[in-house]
PDB file of C-alpha atoms in Angstrom:
ATOM      1  CA  MET K1235    -204.459 -22.829 156.731  1.00 61.00           C
ATOM      2  CA  MET K1236    -206.205 -25.752 158.400  1.00 65.00           C
ATOM      3  CA  GLY K1237    -203.678 -28.197 157.004  1.00 70.00           C
ATOM      4  CA  TRP K1238    -200.772 -26.065 158.221  1.00 66.00           C
ATOM      5  CA  THR K1239    -202.326 -25.719 161.647  1.00 74.00           C
ATOM      6  CA  ALA K1240    -203.086 -29.450 161.871  1.00 70.00           C
ATOM      7  CA  ALA K1241    -199.521 -30.362 160.885  1.00 71.00           C
ATOM      8  CA  THR K1242    -197.712 -27.834 163.059  1.00 71.00           C
ATOM      9  CA  HIS K1243    -200.192 -27.442 165.931  1.00 76.00           C
ATOM     10  CA  THR K1244    -199.738 -23.686 165.619  1.00 77.00           C
ATOM     11  CA  LEU K1245    -201.516 -20.821 163.880  1.00 81.00           C
ATOM     12  CA  GLY K1246    -198.250 -19.222 162.789  1.00 82.00           C
ATOM     13  CA  PRO K1247    -197.229 -16.968 159.926  1.00 86.00           C
ATOM     14  CA  GLY K1248    -197.181 -19.866 157.444  1.00 85.00           C
ATOM     15  CA  ALA K1249    -200.829 -20.541 158.044  1.00 88.00           C
ATOM     16  CA  TRP K1250    -201.712 -16.899 157.526  1.00 92.00           C
ATOM     17  CA  ILE K1251    -199.709 -16.710 154.319  1.00 94.00           C
ATOM     18  CA  LEU K1252    -201.551 -19.742 152.952  1.00 93.00           C
ATOM     19  CA  PHE K1253    -204.855 -18.130 153.974  1.00 93.00           C
ATOM     20  CA  ALA K1254    -203.890 -14.922 152.159  1.00 96.00           C
ATOM     21  CA  ILE K1255    -202.912 -16.819 149.017  1.00 97.00           C
ATOM     22  CA  LEU K1256    -206.225 -18.713 148.943  1.00 96.00           C
ATOM     23  CA  PHE K1257    -208.226 -15.562 149.754  1.00 97.00           C
ATOM     24  CA  LEU K1258    -206.606 -13.507 147.000  1.00 98.00           C
ATOM     25  CA  TRP K1259    -206.793 -16.338 144.459  1.00 98.00           C
ATOM     26  CA  GLN K1260    -210.479 -17.049 144.969  1.00 97.00           C
ATOM     27  CA  LEU K1261    -211.844 -13.699 143.821  1.00 97.00           C
ATOM     28  CA  PRO K1262    -210.423 -13.729 140.244  1.00 98.00           C
ATOM     29  CA  HIS K1263    -211.416 -17.400 140.093  1.00 98.00           C
ATOM     30  CA  PHE K1264    -214.981 -16.723 141.182  1.00 97.00           C
ATOM     31  CA  LEU K1265    -215.377 -13.546 139.123  1.00 97.00           C
ATOM     32  CA  ALA K1266    -214.409 -15.486 136.001  1.00 97.00           C
ATOM     33  CA  ILE K1267    -217.214 -17.935 136.720  1.00 97.00           C
ATOM     34  CA  ALA K1268    -219.649 -15.155 137.609  1.00 95.00           C
ATOM     35  CA  TRP K1269    -218.839 -13.290 134.394  1.00 96.00           C
ATOM     36  CA  MET K1270    -219.436 -16.397 132.280  1.00 96.00           C
ATOM     37  CA  TYR K1271    -222.785 -17.097 133.956  1.00 95.00           C
ATOM     38  CA  ARG K1272    -223.933 -13.592 134.768  1.00 94.00           C
ATOM     39  CA  GLU K1273    -227.182 -13.966 132.814  1.00 94.00           C
ATOM     40  CA  ASP K1274    -228.024 -17.072 134.861  1.00 95.00           C
ATOM     41  CA  TYR K1275    -227.241 -15.269 138.110  1.00 93.00           C
ATOM     42  CA  ALA K1276    -229.418 -12.348 136.994  1.00 94.00           C
ATOM     43  CA  ARG K1277    -232.348 -14.640 136.136  1.00 95.00           C
ATOM     44  CA  ALA K1278    -232.044 -16.318 139.505  1.00 96.00           C
ATOM     45  CA  GLY K1279    -231.999 -12.944 141.278  1.00 94.00           C
ATOM     46  CA  PHE K1280    -228.461 -13.222 142.633  1.00 94.00           C
ATOM     47  CA  PRO K1281    -226.879  -9.737 142.592  1.00 92.00           C
ATOM     48  CA  MET K1282    -223.310 -10.803 141.823  1.00 92.00           C
ATOM     49  CA  LEU K1283    -220.834  -8.104 140.817  1.00 93.00           C
ATOM     50  CA  PRO K1284    -220.989  -8.990 137.109  1.00 90.00           C
ATOM     51  CA  VAL K1285    -224.781  -8.758 137.297  1.00 92.00           C
ATOM     52  CA  ILE K1286    -224.905  -5.306 138.843  1.00 94.00           C
ATOM     53  CA  ASP K1287    -221.916  -4.138 136.739  1.00 92.00           C
ATOM     54  CA  PRO K1288    -223.187  -4.824 133.206  1.00 86.00           C
ATOM     55  CA  ASP K1289    -220.243  -3.261 131.386  1.00 92.00           C
ATOM     56  CA  GLY K1290    -217.760  -5.208 133.517  1.00 93.00           C
ATOM     57  CA  ALA K1291    -215.523  -2.298 134.457  1.00 96.00           C
ATOM     58  CA  SER K1292    -215.745  -2.898 138.229  1.00 96.00           C
ATOM     59  CA  THR K1293    -215.468  -6.613 137.745  1.00 96.00           C
ATOM     60  CA  GLY K1294    -212.312  -6.113 135.681  1.00 97.00           C
ATOM     61  CA  ARG K1295    -210.808  -3.794 138.304  1.00 97.00           C
ATOM     62  CA  MET K1296    -211.421  -6.368 141.013  1.00 97.00           C
ATOM     63  CA  ILE K1297    -209.809  -9.118 138.934  1.00 98.00           C
ATOM     64  CA  ILE K1298    -206.765  -6.900 138.284  1.00 98.00           C
ATOM     65  CA  LEU K1299    -206.497  -5.800 141.920  1.00 98.00           C
ATOM     66  CA  TYR K1300    -206.691  -9.222 143.485  1.00 98.00           C
ATOM     67  CA  SER K1301    -204.478 -10.983 140.890  1.00 98.00           C
ATOM     68  CA  ALA K1302    -201.885  -8.197 141.187  1.00 98.00           C
ATOM     69  CA  VAL K1303    -201.743  -8.374 144.988  1.00 98.00           C
ATOM     70  CA  LEU K1304    -201.547 -12.153 144.777  1.00 98.00           C
ATOM     71  CA  VAL K1305    -198.144 -12.047 143.069  1.00 98.00           C
ATOM     72  CA  PRO K1306    -196.113 -10.458 145.879  1.00 98.00           C
ATOM     73  CA  VAL K1307    -198.053 -12.395 148.547  1.00 98.00           C
ATOM     74  CA  THR K1308    -197.054 -15.691 146.934  1.00 98.00           C
ATOM     75  CA  LEU K1309    -193.394 -14.645 147.136  1.00 97.00           C
ATOM     76  CA  ILE K1310    -193.519 -14.240 150.933  1.00 96.00           C
ATOM     77  CA  PRO K1311    -192.942 -17.966 151.711  1.00 95.00           C
ATOM     78  CA  ALA K1312    -189.580 -17.798 149.932  1.00 95.00           C
ATOM     79  CA  ARG K1313    -188.644 -14.527 151.606  1.00 94.00           C
ATOM     80  CA  MET K1314    -189.513 -15.988 155.050  1.00 92.00           C
ATOM     81  CA  GLY K1315    -187.522 -19.142 154.431  1.00 89.00           C
ATOM     82  CA  LEU K1316    -190.576 -21.382 154.259  1.00 89.00           C
ATOM     83  CA  ALA K1317    -189.878 -22.332 150.660  1.00 93.00           C
ATOM     84  CA  GLY K1318    -186.764 -22.495 148.524  1.00 91.00           C
ATOM     85  CA  PHE K1319    -185.246 -20.410 145.759  1.00 92.00           C
ATOM     86  CA  SER K1320    -186.869 -22.471 143.033  1.00 94.00           C
ATOM     87  CA  TYR K1321    -190.334 -21.783 144.544  1.00 96.00           C
ATOM     88  CA  PHE K1322    -189.663 -18.028 144.356  1.00 96.00           C
ATOM     89  CA  TRP K1323    -189.131 -18.129 140.587  1.00 97.00           C
ATOM     90  CA  ALA K1324    -191.997 -20.548 140.033  1.00 97.00           C
ATOM     91  CA  ALA K1325    -194.372 -18.349 142.055  1.00 98.00           C
ATOM     92  CA  LEU K1326    -193.227 -15.259 140.173  1.00 98.00           C
ATOM     93  CA  THR K1327    -193.681 -16.933 136.793  1.00 98.00           C
ATOM     94  CA  LEU K1328    -197.040 -18.499 137.644  1.00 98.00           C
ATOM     95  CA  GLY K1329    -198.266 -15.263 139.177  1.00 98.00           C
ATOM     96  CA  THR K1330    -197.270 -13.250 136.131  1.00 98.00           C
ATOM     97  CA  ILE K1331    -199.106 -15.641 133.840  1.00 98.00           C
ATOM     98  CA  PHE K1332    -202.160 -15.643 136.100  1.00 98.00           C
ATOM     99  CA  PHE K1333    -202.109 -11.841 136.271  1.00 98.00           C
ATOM    100  CA  GLY K1334    -201.829 -11.732 132.466  1.00 98.00           C
ATOM    101  CA  CYS K1335    -204.888 -13.956 132.073  1.00 98.00           C
ATOM    102  CA  GLY K1336    -206.727 -11.700 134.526  1.00 98.00           C
ATOM    103  CA  ALA K1337    -205.695  -8.594 132.621  1.00 98.00           C
ATOM    104  CA  PHE K1338    -207.011  -9.995 129.346  1.00 98.00           C
ATOM    105  CA  ALA K1339    -210.284 -10.978 131.035  1.00 97.00           C
ATOM    106  CA  ALA K1340    -210.522  -7.501 132.588  1.00 97.00           C
ATOM    107  CA  PHE K1341    -209.856  -5.593 129.403  1.00 97.00           C
ATOM    108  CA  TYR K1342    -211.756  -7.691 126.873  1.00 97.00           C
ATOM    109  CA  ARG K1343    -214.645  -8.773 129.181  1.00 95.00           C
ATOM    110  CA  THR K1344    -215.803 -11.709 127.095  1.00 95.00           C
ATOM    111  CA  ALA K1345    -216.820 -15.218 128.077  1.00 95.00           C
ATOM    112  CA  VAL K1346    -213.806 -16.560 126.150  1.00 97.00           C
ATOM    113  CA  TYR K1347    -211.301 -14.614 128.258  1.00 98.00           C
ATOM    114  CA  ALA K1348    -213.237 -15.327 131.440  1.00 97.00           C
ATOM    115  CA  ARG K1349    -213.018 -19.038 130.656  1.00 98.00           C
ATOM    116  CA  ARG K1350    -209.256 -18.701 130.027  1.00 98.00           C
ATOM    117  CA  LEU K1351    -208.910 -17.015 133.418  1.00 98.00           C
ATOM    118  CA  LEU K1352    -210.934 -19.795 134.988  1.00 98.00           C
ATOM    119  CA  VAL K1353    -208.728 -22.488 133.409  1.00 98.00           C
ATOM    120  CA  ALA K1354    -205.616 -20.544 134.448  1.00 98.00           C
ATOM    121  CA  SER K1355    -206.886 -20.302 138.043  1.00 98.00           C
ATOM    122  CA  VAL K1356    -207.652 -24.008 138.207  1.00 98.00           C
ATOM    123  CA  LEU K1357    -204.123 -24.824 136.996  1.00 98.00           C
ATOM    124  CA  TYR K1358    -202.391 -22.057 138.958  1.00 98.00           C
ATOM    125  CA  LEU K1359    -203.326 -22.923 142.525  1.00 97.00           C
ATOM    126  CA  PRO K1360    -202.452 -26.645 142.638  1.00 97.00           C
ATOM    127  CA  THR K1361    -199.253 -25.972 140.678  1.00 97.00           C
ATOM    128  CA  LEU K1362    -198.217 -23.219 143.066  1.00 97.00           C
ATOM    129  CA  LEU K1363    -199.007 -25.249 146.201  1.00 94.00           C
ATOM    130  CA  THR K1364    -197.330 -28.361 144.857  1.00 94.00           C
ATOM    131  CA  TRP K1365    -194.219 -26.342 144.038  1.00 95.00           C
ATOM    132  CA  MET K1366    -194.320 -24.863 147.537  1.00 92.00           C
ATOM    133  CA  ALA K1367    -194.643 -28.312 149.129  1.00 90.00           C
ATOM    134  CA  CYS K1368    -191.817 -29.743 147.022  1.00 93.00           C
ATOM    135  CA  ASN K1369    -189.529 -26.821 147.843  1.00 91.00           C
ATOM    136  CA  LYS K1370    -190.303 -26.609 151.536  1.00 81.00           C
ATOM    137  CA  ILE K1371    -187.326 -25.822 153.704  1.00 69.00           C
ATOM    138  CA  ALA K1372    -187.262 -27.954 156.840  1.00 56.00           C
TER     139      ALA K1372
END
Protein backbone atom coordinates (compact mmCIF):
# COMPACT_ATOMS: atom_id res chain seq x y z
CA MET A 1 0.00 0.00 0.00
CA MET A 2 2.76 2.43 0.93
CA GLY A 3 4.75 1.50 -2.15
CA TRP A 4 1.73 1.98 -4.40
CA THR A 5 0.96 5.33 -2.82
CA ALA A 6 4.59 6.46 -3.06
CA ALA A 7 4.80 5.48 -6.72
CA THR A 8 1.43 6.89 -7.82
CA HIS A 9 0.99 9.75 -5.32
CA THR A 10 -2.57 8.52 -4.77
CA LEU A 11 -4.36 6.28 -2.34
CA GLY A 12 -6.40 4.62 -5.07
CA PRO A 13 -8.08 1.24 -5.46
CA GLY A 14 -4.79 -0.48 -6.28
CA ALA A 15 -3.37 0.51 -2.91
CA TRP A 16 -6.44 -0.80 -1.10
CA ILE A 17 -6.33 -4.09 -2.99
CA LEU A 18 -2.69 -4.57 -2.00
CA PHE A 19 -3.62 -3.76 1.59
CA ALA A 20 -6.43 -6.34 1.50
CA ILE A 21 -4.12 -9.01 0.08
CA LEU A 22 -1.50 -8.40 2.77
CA PHE A 23 -4.13 -8.24 5.52
CA LEU A 24 -5.79 -11.51 4.50
CA TRP A 25 -2.47 -13.29 3.96
CA GLN A 26 -1.01 -12.37 7.32
CA LEU A 27 -3.52 -14.21 9.52
CA PRO A 28 -2.97 -17.74 8.13
CA HIS A 29 0.77 -16.96 8.13
CA PHE A 30 0.74 -15.84 11.75
CA LEU A 31 -1.62 -18.57 12.97
CA ALA A 32 0.72 -21.19 11.53
CA ILE A 33 3.55 -19.72 13.60
CA ALA A 34 1.34 -19.37 16.67
CA TRP A 35 0.17 -22.99 16.38
CA MET A 36 3.75 -24.27 16.13
CA TYR A 37 4.84 -22.26 19.19
CA ARG A 38 1.62 -22.23 21.21
CA GLU A 39 3.30 -23.82 24.25
CA ASP A 40 5.92 -21.06 24.24
CA TYR A 41 3.22 -18.38 23.97
CA ALA A 42 1.31 -20.02 26.84
CA ARG A 43 4.40 -20.13 29.07
CA ALA A 44 5.07 -16.47 28.31
CA GLY A 45 1.47 -15.56 29.15
CA PHE A 46 0.49 -14.40 25.67
CA PRO A 47 -3.15 -15.37 25.06
CA MET A 48 -2.85 -16.07 21.33
CA LEU A 49 -5.77 -17.85 19.65
CA PRO A 50 -3.98 -21.24 19.56
CA VAL A 51 -3.28 -20.88 23.29
CA ILE A 52 -6.88 -20.17 24.30
CA ASP A 53 -8.20 -22.67 21.72
CA PRO A 54 -6.37 -25.86 22.77
CA ASP A 55 -8.14 -28.20 20.33
CA GLY A 56 -7.45 -25.82 17.43
CA ALA A 57 -10.98 -25.74 16.02
CA SER A 58 -11.29 -21.94 16.08
CA THR A 59 -7.74 -21.53 14.85
CA GLY A 60 -8.51 -23.85 11.93
CA ARG A 61 -11.70 -21.97 11.09
CA MET A 62 -9.81 -18.67 11.00
CA ILE A 63 -7.13 -20.16 8.73
CA ILE A 64 -9.81 -21.51 6.37
CA LEU A 65 -11.80 -18.26 6.38
CA TYR A 66 -8.91 -15.91 5.68
CA SER A 67 -7.21 -18.13 3.10
CA ALA A 68 -10.55 -18.71 1.33
CA VAL A 69 -11.34 -14.98 1.15
CA LEU A 70 -7.79 -14.29 -0.03
CA VAL A 71 -8.32 -16.20 -3.28
CA PRO A 72 -11.02 -13.97 -4.84
CA VAL A 73 -9.38 -10.81 -3.49
CA THR A 74 -6.13 -11.66 -5.30
CA LEU A 75 -8.10 -11.94 -8.56
CA ILE A 76 -9.37 -8.36 -8.33
CA PRO A 77 -6.23 -6.77 -9.86
CA ALA A 78 -6.78 -8.75 -13.06
CA ARG A 79 -10.50 -7.93 -13.10
CA MET A 80 -9.75 -4.21 -12.65
CA GLY A 81 -7.15 -4.18 -15.40
CA LEU A 82 -4.24 -3.62 -13.03
CA ALA A 83 -2.63 -6.94 -13.96
CA GLY A 84 -2.76 -9.16 -16.99
CA PHE A 85 -4.42 -12.44 -17.91
CA SER A 86 -1.40 -14.48 -16.88
CA TYR A 87 -1.55 -12.96 -13.37
CA PHE A 88 -5.19 -14.08 -13.02
CA TRP A 89 -4.29 -17.73 -13.57
CA ALA A 90 -1.16 -17.51 -11.44
CA ALA A 91 -3.14 -15.93 -8.57
CA LEU A 92 -5.85 -18.57 -8.87
CA THR A 93 -3.34 -21.42 -8.88
CA LEU A 94 -1.24 -20.00 -6.04
CA GLY A 95 -4.34 -19.19 -4.01
CA THR A 96 -5.73 -22.69 -4.45
CA ILE A 97 -2.45 -24.22 -3.30
CA PHE A 98 -2.24 -21.83 -0.34
CA PHE A 99 -5.85 -22.59 0.60
CA GLY A 100 -5.10 -26.31 0.37
CA CYS A 101 -2.15 -25.97 2.74
CA GLY A 102 -4.39 -24.01 5.09
CA ALA A 103 -7.10 -26.66 4.90
CA PHE A 104 -4.64 -29.42 5.79
CA ALA A 105 -3.33 -27.34 8.71
CA ALA A 106 -6.89 -26.63 9.86
CA PHE A 107 -8.07 -30.23 9.70
CA TYR A 108 -5.00 -32.06 11.00
CA ARG A 109 -3.83 -29.39 13.50
CA THR A 110 -0.28 -30.64 13.85
CA ALA A 111 3.01 -28.78 13.92
CA VAL A 112 3.99 -30.54 10.68
CA TYR A 113 1.01 -29.13 8.76
CA ALA A 114 1.38 -25.74 10.44
CA ARG A 115 5.00 -25.63 9.25
CA ARG A 116 3.90 -26.56 5.72
CA LEU A 117 1.40 -23.70 5.82
CA LEU A 118 4.13 -21.36 7.04
CA VAL A 119 6.47 -22.39 4.22
CA ALA A 120 3.63 -22.06 1.71
CA SER A 121 2.83 -18.56 3.01
CA VAL A 122 6.46 -17.46 2.78
CA LEU A 123 6.63 -18.68 -0.83
CA TYR A 124 3.11 -17.55 -1.78
CA LEU A 125 3.28 -13.82 -1.11
CA PRO A 126 6.52 -12.90 -2.92
CA THR A 127 5.58 -15.15 -5.84
CA LEU A 128 2.14 -13.54 -6.13
CA LEU A 129 3.47 -9.99 -5.87
CA THR A 130 6.31 -10.67 -8.32
CA TRP A 131 3.83 -12.12 -10.80
CA MET A 132 1.60 -9.08 -10.32
CA ALA A 133 4.52 -6.69 -10.91
CA CYS A 134 5.67 -8.57 -14.00
CA ASN A 135 2.15 -8.63 -15.45
CA LYS A 136 1.25 -5.05 -14.66
CA ILE A 137 -0.77 -3.33 -17.32
CA ALA A 138 0.44 0.21 -17.94
